[in-house]
Short mmCIF file of C-alpha atoms and ligand atoms in Angstrom, two decimals:
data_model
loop_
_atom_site.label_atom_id
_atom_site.label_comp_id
_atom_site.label_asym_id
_atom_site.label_seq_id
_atom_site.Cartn_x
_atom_site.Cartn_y
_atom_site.Cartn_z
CA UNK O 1 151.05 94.49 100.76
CA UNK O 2 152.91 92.91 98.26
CA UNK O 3 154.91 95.15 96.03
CA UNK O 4 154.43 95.98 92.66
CA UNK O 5 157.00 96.01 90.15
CA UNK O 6 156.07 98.44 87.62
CA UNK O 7 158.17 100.11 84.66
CA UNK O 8 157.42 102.53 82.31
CA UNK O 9 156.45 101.98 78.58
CA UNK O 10 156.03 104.14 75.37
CA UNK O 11 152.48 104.27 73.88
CA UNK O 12 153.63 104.78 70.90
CA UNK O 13 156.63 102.69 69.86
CA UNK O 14 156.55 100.05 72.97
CA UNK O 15 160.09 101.17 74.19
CA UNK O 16 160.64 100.40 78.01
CA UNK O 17 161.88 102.58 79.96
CA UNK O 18 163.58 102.34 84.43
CA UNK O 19 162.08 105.99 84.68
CA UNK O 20 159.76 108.46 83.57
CA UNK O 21 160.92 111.29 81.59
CA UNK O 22 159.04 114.05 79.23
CA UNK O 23 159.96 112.81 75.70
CA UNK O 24 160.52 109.34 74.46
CA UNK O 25 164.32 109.03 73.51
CA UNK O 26 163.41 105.82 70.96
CA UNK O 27 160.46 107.27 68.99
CA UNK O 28 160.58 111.36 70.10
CA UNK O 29 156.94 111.62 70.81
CA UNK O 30 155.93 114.16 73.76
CA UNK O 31 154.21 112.53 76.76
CA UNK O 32 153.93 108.76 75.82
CA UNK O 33 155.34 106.90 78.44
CA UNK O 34 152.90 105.50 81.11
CA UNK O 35 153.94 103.14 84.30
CA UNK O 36 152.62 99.85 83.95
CA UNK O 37 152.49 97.19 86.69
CA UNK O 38 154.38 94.12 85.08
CA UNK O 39 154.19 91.18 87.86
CA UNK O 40 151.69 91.47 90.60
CA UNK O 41 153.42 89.69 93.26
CA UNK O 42 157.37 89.62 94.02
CA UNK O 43 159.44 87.17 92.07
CA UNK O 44 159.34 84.05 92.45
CA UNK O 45 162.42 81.56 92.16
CA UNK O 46 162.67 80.56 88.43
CA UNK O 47 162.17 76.78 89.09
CA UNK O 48 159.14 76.97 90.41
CA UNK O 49 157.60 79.13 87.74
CA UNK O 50 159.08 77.86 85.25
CA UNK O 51 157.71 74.06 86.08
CA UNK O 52 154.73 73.65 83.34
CA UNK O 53 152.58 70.15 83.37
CA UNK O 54 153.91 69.39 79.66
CA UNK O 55 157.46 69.44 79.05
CA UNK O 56 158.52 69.32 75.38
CA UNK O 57 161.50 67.35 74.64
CA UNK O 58 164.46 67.60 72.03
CA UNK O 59 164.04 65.87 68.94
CA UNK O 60 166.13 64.94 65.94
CA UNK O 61 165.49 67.11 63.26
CA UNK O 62 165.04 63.72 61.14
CA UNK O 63 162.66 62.34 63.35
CA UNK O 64 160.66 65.52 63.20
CA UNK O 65 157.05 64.95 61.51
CA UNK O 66 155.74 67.45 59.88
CA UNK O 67 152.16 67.51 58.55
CA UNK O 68 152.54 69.05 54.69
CA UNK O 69 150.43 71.11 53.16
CA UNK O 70 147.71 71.03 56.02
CA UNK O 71 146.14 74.37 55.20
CA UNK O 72 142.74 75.61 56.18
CA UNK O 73 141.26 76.87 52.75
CA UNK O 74 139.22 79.90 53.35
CA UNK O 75 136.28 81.05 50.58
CA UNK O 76 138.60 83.61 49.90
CA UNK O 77 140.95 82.98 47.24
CA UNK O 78 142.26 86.68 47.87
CA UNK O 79 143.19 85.94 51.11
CA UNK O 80 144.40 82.56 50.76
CA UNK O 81 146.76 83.78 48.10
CA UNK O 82 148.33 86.36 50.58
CA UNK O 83 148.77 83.71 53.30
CA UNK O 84 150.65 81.33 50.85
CA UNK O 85 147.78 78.92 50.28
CA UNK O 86 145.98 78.86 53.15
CA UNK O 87 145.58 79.49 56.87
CA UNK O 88 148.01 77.18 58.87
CA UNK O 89 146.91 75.83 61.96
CA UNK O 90 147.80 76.88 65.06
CA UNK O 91 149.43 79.81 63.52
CA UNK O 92 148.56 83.55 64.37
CA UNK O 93 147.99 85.81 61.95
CA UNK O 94 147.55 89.71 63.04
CA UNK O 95 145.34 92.20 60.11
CA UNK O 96 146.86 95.82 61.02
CA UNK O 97 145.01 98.97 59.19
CA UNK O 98 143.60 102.55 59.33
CA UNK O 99 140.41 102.86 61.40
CA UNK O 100 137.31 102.04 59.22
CA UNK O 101 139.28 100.73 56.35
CA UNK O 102 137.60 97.48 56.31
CA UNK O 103 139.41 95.35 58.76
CA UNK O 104 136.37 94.01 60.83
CA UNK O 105 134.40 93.83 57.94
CA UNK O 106 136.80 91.49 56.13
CA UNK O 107 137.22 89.12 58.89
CA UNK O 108 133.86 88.80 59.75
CA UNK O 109 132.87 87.99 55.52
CA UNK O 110 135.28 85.45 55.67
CA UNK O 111 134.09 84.00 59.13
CA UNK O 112 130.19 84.22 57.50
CA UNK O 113 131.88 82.33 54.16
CA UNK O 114 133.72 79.72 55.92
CA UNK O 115 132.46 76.12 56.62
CA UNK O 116 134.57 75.43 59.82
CA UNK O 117 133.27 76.74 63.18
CA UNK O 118 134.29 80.67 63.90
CA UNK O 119 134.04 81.90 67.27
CA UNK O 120 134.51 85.93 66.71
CA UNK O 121 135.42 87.66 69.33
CA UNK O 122 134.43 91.35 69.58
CA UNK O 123 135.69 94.15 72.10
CA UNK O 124 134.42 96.47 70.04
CA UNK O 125 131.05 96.25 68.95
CA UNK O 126 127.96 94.48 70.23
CA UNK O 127 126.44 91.74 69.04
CA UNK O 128 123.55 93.31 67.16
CA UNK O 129 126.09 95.86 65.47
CA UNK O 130 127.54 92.54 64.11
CA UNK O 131 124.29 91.25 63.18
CA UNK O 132 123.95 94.16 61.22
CA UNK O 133 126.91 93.97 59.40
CA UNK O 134 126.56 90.43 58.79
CA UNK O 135 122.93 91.28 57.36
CA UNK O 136 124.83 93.84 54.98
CA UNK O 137 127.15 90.98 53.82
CA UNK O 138 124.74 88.85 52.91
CA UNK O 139 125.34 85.80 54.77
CA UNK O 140 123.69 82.33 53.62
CA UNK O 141 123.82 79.70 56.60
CA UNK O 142 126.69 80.43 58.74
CA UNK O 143 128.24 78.22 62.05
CA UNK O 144 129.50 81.59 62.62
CA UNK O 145 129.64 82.43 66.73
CA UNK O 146 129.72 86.05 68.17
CA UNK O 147 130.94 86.40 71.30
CA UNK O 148 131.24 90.60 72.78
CA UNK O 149 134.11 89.90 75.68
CA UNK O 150 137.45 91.49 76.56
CA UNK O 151 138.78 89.61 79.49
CA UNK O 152 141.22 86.58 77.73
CA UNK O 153 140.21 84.03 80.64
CA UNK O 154 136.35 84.89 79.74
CA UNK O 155 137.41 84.15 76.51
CA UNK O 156 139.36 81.12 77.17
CA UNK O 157 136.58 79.33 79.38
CA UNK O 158 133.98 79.92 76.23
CA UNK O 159 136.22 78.14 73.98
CA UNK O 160 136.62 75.39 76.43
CA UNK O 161 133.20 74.74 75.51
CA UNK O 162 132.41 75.31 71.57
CA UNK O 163 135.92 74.37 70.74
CA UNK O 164 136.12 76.39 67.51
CA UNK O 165 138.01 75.78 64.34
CA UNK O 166 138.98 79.84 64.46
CA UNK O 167 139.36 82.27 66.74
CA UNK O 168 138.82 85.88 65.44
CA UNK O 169 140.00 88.43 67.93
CA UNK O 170 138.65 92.50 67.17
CA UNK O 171 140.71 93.88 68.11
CA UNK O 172 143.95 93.48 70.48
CA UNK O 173 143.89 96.21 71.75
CA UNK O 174 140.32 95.95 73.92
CA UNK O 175 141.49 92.49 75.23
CA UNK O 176 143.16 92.28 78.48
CA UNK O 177 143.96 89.73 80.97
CA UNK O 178 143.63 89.61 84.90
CA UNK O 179 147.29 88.63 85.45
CA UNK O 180 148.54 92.17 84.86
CA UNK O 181 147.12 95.42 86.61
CA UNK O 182 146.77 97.73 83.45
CA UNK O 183 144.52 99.00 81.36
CA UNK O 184 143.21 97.56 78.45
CA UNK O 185 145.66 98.71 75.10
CA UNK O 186 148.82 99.69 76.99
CA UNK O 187 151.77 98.19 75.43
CA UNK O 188 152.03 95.39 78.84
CA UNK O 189 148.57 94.32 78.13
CA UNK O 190 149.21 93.94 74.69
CA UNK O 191 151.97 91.79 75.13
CA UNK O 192 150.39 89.68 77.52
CA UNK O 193 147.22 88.62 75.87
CA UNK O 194 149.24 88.35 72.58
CA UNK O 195 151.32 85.91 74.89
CA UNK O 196 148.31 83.93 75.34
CA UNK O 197 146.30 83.85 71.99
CA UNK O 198 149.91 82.33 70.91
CA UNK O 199 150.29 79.78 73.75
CA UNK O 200 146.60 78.91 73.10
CA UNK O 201 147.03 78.60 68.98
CA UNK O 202 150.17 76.91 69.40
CA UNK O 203 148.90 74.37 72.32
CA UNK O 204 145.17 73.17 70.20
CA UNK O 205 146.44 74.06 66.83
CA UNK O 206 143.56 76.38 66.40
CA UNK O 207 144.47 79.35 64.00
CA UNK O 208 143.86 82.71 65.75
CA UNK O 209 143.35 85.93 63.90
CA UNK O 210 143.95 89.49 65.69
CA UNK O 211 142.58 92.73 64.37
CA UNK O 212 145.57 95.77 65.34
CA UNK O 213 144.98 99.04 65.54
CA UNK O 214 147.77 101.10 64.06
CA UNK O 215 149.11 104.26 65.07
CA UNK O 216 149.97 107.99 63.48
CA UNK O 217 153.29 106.41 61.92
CA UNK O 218 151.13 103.82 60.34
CA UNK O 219 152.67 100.74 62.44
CA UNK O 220 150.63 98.22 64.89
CA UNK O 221 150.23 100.33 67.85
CA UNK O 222 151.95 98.79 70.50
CA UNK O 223 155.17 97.47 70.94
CA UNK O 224 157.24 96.18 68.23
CA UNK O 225 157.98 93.25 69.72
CA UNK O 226 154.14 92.13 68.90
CA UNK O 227 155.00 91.61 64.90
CA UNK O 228 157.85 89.42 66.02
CA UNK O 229 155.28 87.06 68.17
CA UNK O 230 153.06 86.42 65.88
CA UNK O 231 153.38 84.84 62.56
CA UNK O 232 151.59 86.59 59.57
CA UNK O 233 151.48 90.46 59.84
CA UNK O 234 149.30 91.43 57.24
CA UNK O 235 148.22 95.01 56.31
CA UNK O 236 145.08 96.31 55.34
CA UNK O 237 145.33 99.45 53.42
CA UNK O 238 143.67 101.86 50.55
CA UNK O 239 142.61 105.55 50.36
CA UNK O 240 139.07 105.45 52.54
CA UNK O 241 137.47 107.76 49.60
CA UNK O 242 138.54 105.12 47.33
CA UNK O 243 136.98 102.01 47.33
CA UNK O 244 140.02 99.69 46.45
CA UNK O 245 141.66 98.24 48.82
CA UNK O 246 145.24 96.04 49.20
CA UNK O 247 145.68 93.33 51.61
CA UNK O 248 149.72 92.86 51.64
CA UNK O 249 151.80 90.81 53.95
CA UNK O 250 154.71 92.50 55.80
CA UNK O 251 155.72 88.86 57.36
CA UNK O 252 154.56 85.41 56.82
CA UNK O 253 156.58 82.27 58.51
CA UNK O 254 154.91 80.04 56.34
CA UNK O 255 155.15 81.81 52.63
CA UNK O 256 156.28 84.40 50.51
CA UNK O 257 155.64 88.44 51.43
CA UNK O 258 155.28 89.32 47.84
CA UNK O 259 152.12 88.31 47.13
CA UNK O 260 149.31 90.54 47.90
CA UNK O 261 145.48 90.83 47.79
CA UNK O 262 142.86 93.29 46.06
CA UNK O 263 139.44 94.54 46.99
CA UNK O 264 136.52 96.35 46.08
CA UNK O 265 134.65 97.41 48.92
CA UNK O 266 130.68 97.78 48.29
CA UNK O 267 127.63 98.44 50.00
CA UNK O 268 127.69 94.73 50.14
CA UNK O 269 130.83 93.92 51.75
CA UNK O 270 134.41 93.58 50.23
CA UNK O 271 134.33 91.88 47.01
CA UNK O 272 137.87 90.02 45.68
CA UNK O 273 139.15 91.71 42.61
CA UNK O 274 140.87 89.20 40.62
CA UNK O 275 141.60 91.55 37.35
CA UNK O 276 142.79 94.57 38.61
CA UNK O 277 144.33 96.01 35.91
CA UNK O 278 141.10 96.59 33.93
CA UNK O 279 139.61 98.07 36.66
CA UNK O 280 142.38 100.85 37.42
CA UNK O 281 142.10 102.39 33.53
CA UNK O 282 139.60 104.78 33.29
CA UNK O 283 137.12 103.91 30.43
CA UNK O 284 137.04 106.75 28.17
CA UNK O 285 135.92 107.21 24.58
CA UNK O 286 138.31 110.21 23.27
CA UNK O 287 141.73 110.40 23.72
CA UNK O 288 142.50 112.80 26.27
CA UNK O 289 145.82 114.76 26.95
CA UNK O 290 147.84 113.93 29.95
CA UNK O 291 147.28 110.85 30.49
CA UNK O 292 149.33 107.28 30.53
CA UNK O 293 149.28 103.89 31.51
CA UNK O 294 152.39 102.42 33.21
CA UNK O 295 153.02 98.47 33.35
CA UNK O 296 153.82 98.64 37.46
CA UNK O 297 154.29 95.57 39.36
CA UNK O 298 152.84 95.06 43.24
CA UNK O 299 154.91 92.51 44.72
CA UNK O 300 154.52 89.73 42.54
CA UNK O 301 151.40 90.92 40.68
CA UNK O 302 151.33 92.89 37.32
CA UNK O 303 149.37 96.04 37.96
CA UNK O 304 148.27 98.51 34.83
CA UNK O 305 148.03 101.85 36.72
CA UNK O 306 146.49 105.00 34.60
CA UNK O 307 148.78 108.45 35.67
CA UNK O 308 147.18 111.50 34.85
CA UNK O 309 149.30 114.90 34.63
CA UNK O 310 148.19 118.21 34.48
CA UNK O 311 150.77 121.27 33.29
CA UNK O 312 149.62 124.61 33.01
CA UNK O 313 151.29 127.62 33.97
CA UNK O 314 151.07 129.22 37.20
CA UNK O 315 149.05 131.52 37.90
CA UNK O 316 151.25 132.51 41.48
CA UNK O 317 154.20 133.36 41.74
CA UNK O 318 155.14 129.79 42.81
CA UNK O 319 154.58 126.67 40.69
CA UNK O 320 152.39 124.59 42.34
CA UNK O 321 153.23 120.54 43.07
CA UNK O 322 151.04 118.46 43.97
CA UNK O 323 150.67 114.81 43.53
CA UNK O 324 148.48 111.75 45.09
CA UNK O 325 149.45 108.40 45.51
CA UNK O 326 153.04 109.34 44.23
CA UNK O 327 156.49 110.64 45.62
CA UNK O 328 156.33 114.32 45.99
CA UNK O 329 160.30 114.34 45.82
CA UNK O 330 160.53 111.78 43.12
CA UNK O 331 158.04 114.38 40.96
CA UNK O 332 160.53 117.05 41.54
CA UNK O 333 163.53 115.35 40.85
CA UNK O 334 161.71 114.02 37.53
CA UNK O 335 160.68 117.70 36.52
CA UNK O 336 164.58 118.72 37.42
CA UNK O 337 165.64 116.04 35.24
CA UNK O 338 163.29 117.10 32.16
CA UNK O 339 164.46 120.63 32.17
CA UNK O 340 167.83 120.28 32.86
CA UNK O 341 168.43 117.28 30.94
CA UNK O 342 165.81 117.20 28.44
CA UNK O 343 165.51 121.07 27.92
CA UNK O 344 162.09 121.13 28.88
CA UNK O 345 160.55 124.95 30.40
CA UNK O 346 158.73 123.22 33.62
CA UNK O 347 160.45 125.54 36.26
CA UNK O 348 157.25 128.44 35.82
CA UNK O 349 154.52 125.60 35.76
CA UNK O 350 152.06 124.39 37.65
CA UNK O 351 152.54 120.46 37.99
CA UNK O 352 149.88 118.26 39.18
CA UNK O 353 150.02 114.47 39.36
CA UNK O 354 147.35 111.61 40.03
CA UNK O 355 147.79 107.71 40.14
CA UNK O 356 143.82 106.96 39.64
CA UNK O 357 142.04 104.34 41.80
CA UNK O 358 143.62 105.87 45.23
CA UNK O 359 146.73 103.29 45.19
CA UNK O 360 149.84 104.38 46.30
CA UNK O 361 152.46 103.71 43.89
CA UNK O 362 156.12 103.01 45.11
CA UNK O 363 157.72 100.70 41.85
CA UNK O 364 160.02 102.86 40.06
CA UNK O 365 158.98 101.39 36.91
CA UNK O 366 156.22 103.89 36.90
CA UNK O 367 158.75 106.64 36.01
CA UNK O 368 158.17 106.90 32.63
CA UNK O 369 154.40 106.53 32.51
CA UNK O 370 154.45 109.73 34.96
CA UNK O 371 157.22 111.52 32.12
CA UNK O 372 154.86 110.80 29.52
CA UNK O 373 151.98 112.32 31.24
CA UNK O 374 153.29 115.11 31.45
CA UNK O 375 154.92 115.60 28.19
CA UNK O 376 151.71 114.70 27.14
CA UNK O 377 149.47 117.35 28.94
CA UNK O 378 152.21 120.25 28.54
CA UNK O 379 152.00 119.59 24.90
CA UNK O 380 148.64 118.73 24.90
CA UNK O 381 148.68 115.90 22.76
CA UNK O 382 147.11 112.73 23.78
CA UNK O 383 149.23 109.48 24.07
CA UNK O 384 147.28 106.46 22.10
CA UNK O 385 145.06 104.22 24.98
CA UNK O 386 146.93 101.30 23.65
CA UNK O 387 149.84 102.09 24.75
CA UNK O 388 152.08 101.39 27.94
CA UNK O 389 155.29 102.27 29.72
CA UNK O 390 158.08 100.45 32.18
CA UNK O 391 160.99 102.35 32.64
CA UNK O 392 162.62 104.29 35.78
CA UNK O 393 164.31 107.57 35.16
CA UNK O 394 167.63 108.02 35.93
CA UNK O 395 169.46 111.81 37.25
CA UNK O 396 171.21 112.04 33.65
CA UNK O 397 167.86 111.93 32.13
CA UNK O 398 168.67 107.84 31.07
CA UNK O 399 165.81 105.32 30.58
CA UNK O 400 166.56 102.51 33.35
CA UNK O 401 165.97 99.07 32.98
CA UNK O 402 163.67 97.60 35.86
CA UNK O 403 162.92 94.26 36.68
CA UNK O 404 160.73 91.45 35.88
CA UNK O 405 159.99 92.85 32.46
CA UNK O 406 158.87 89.76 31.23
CA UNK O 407 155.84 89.67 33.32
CA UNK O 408 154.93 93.49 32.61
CA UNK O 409 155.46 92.61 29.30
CA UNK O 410 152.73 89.96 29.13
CA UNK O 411 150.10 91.50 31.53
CA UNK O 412 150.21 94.56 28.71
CA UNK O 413 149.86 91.87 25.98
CA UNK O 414 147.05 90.07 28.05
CA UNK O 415 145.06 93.43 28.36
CA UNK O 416 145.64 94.51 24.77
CA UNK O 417 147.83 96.78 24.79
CA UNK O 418 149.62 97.48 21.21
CA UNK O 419 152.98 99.12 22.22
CA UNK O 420 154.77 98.76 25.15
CA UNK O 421 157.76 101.74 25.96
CA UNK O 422 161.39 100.11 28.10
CA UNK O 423 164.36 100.94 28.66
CA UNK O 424 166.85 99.81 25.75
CA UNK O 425 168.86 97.95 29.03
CA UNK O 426 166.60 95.80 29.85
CA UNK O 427 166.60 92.53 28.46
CA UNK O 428 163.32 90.39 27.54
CA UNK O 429 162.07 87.39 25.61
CA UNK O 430 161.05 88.61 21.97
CA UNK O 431 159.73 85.38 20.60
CA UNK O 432 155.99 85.09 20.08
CA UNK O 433 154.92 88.23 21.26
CA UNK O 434 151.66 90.08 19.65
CA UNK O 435 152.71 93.20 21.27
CA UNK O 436 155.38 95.98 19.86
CA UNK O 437 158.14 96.30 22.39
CA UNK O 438 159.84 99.43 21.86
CA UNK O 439 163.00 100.08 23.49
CA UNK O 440 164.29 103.72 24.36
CA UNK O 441 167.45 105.13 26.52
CA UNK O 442 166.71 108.71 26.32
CA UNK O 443 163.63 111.00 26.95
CA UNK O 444 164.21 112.97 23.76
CA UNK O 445 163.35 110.24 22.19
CA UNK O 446 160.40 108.62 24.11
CA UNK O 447 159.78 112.60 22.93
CA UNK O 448 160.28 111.99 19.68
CA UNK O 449 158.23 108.80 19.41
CA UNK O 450 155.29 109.99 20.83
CA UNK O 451 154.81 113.60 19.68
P1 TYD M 511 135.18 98.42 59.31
O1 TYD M 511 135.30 96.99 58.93
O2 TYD M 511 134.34 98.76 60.47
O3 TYD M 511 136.62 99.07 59.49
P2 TYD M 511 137.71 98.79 60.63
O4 TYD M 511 137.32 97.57 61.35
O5 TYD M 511 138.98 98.63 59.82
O6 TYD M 511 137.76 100.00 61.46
O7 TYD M 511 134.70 99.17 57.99
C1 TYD M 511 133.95 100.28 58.10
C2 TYD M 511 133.70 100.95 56.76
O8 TYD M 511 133.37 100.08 55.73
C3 TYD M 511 132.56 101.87 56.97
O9 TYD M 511 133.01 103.18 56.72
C4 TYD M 511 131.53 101.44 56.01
C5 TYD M 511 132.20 100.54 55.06
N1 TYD M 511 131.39 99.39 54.65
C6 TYD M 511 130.95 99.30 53.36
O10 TYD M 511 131.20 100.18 52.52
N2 TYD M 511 130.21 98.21 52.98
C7 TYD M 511 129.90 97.21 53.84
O11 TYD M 511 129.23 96.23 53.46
C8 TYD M 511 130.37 97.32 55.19
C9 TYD M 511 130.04 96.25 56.19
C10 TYD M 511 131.10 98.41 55.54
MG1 MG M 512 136.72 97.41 63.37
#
């Protein structure tokens, strides 16, 4: 019998390892690592695997041709955006997200919307499961082919046949190929079929797009080394009680990472959200305590986010913090900041935060939205609708500039907004403006100006 060489990998972060052992000594998680057979047979010499029947030759980089612009447009404008205008052929794009966020859902709307020919591959669900979605989705008239397989040669030998503009794979981690003895989702069979869906996309030029499941940490289970293959990582995320959702590229080859996608989902499907900031402000008819609107910016786009504050005082011994979608730590350290450097009495409160809509906030420009709030609700006096704040908060209690004001200054004036609260640092274009920028250094007198 031929002997196996075998090694053993990490489950969790893909780390390879000569010998077994209890713990992982790259990611610390108990009871991860699992031998995997990685070549069937015993070597063979390098030149003779290693011979291939085409052999790509060295070019100039002058005489290099490359086809511009030679996108694949999908129907959605969302996702197009994301990708830097467009799907690129022969490129392989991998969706990572939560389970049931919406990641086989999206791909198979856009492979029901799109005119080119989709093969979708499914290890997941059968066909009629996908019928049913579809059905939910609404689809028109769709060249749209479901195909339920796991083995990559099964898969291989059916696109032989249909030749399909797109491959859709759901999901990486049910494929697996016959040239390595593992099971299906171990970090060798990962790499492998990854290995192929590349040499495949790169060989016809047909796009490929992989579903990933992530794990606990919130990474593409597997091994690391799978966001390196491929070429787009994008990232499907939201709160699953919420129904928005933010499509956001960690790494694109062929365009920016900044740019990043919203949507709604429904009972019909995802739907693109192209104004978000109208949708994140809760419609309300008085003015209610506690509340404020910060000017935040998601990668490139302008975002209006409502933060609502509650103070009141405890009722335990301990105050009570508690905040969703925000930084626990940076609530503290802004509540620190008010009563040491503002004279504020916080310390015997109860202090609750909110960023509506389920988005997780991470732009410190949001600082002085979340201040107001709760200025606001501990005096309980309401902060005018129509106006908005872009400031971080600095450990002296300073107002800090933040960047691309500009922009945060004009989504504010697109929406309406009256008055718009920076830091007196920060330096913007006045000219022709319909809103009232007002520009403040201190919280005393963001204080001052509002109560
Ligand atoms: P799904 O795409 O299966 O998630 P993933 O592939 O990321 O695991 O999404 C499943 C969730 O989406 C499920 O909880 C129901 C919801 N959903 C809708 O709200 N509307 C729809 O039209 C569809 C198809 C799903
Ligand atoms: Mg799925």
């Amino acid at each position: 019998m031929a002997k196996h060489k075998t090694t053993f990998f990490c489950q969790n972060c893909g780390t390879q390892f000569s010998k077994w052992s209890g713990q992982c000594t790259a990611c610390h998680e108990w009871n991860t690592l699992v031998e995997e057979i990685i070549q069937k047979e015993e070597k063979r010499n390098w030149k003779q695997t290693n011979i291939s029947k085409t052999i790509n030759i060295p070019l100039a980089i002058s005489e290099i041709e490359v086809n511009k612009e030679q996108r694949i447009h999908t129907q959605n404008k969302e996702l197009d955006n994301v990708l830097g205008g467009g799907i690129v052929p022969g490129s392989v794009i991998l969706l990572g997200g939560e389970p049931g966020i919406g990641k086989s859902t999206l791909l198979l709307q856009i492979a029901l919307e799109m005119d080119q020919q989709v093969l979708y591959v499914s290890g997941e669900e059968s066909q009629s499961q996908i019928k049913m979605r579809a059905e939910r989705l609404q689809y028109k008239n769709s060249n749209c082919l479901i195909l339920t397989e796991t083995k990559t040669q099964n898969i291989f030998k059916n696109i032989e046949k249909i030749k399909p503009d797109i491959l859709v794979i759901d999901s990486i981690q049910t494929l697996y190929t016959d040239q390595i003895d593992a099971s299906p989702g171990t970090v060798s069979q990962i790499k492998e079929t990854t290995a192929e869906l590349i040499k495949f996309a790169k060989e016809t030029g047909t796009p490929v797009l992989v579903i990933g499941h992530i794990n606990k940490e919130g990474t593409i289970a597997g091994p690391k080394i799978l966001e390196h293959m491929v070429d787009v990582v994008l990232q499907f995320e939201g709160d699953r009680n919420h129904t928005y959702r933010i499509l956001r590229s960690q790494k694109n080859r062929f365009g920016s990472t900044a740019e990043l996608g919203i949507y709604e989902m429904l009972g019909s499907g995802l739907r693109e959200v192209t104004n978000p900031s109208e949708i994140l402000i809760n419609k309300k008819d008085s003015d209610l305590s506690g509340t404020a609107i910060a000017a935040t910016l998601e990668g490139m786009r302008p975002l209006m986010i409502e933060v609502q504050a509650l103070v009141s005082s405890a009722v335990y011994g301990t105050p009570q913090r508690s905040v969703t979608g925000y930084n626990l730590k940076r609530l503290n350290m802004i509540l620190a900041v008010l009563e040491k450097r503002a004279g504020f009495r916080l310390a015997a409160k109860d202090v609750f935060l909110n960023i509506t809509g389920g988005i997780h906030v991470a732009d410190p420009a949001i600082d002085l939205a979340v201040v107001s709030a709760i200025l606001s609700s501990n005096e309980d006096e309401s902060i005018p609708q129509n106006y908005t704040f872009a400031a971080e908060i600095g450990l002296a209690g300073e107002i800090r500039p933040v960047n691309k004001i500009d922009q945060r200054i004009s989504e504010a004036e697109k929406l309406g907004f009256d008055k718009i609260f920076i830091s007196k640092f920060n330096k913007f274009k006045k000219e022709g403006r319909a809103i009232e920028i007002i520009s403040v250094s201190k919280i005393e007198e963001i204080y001052a100006l509002l109560f």
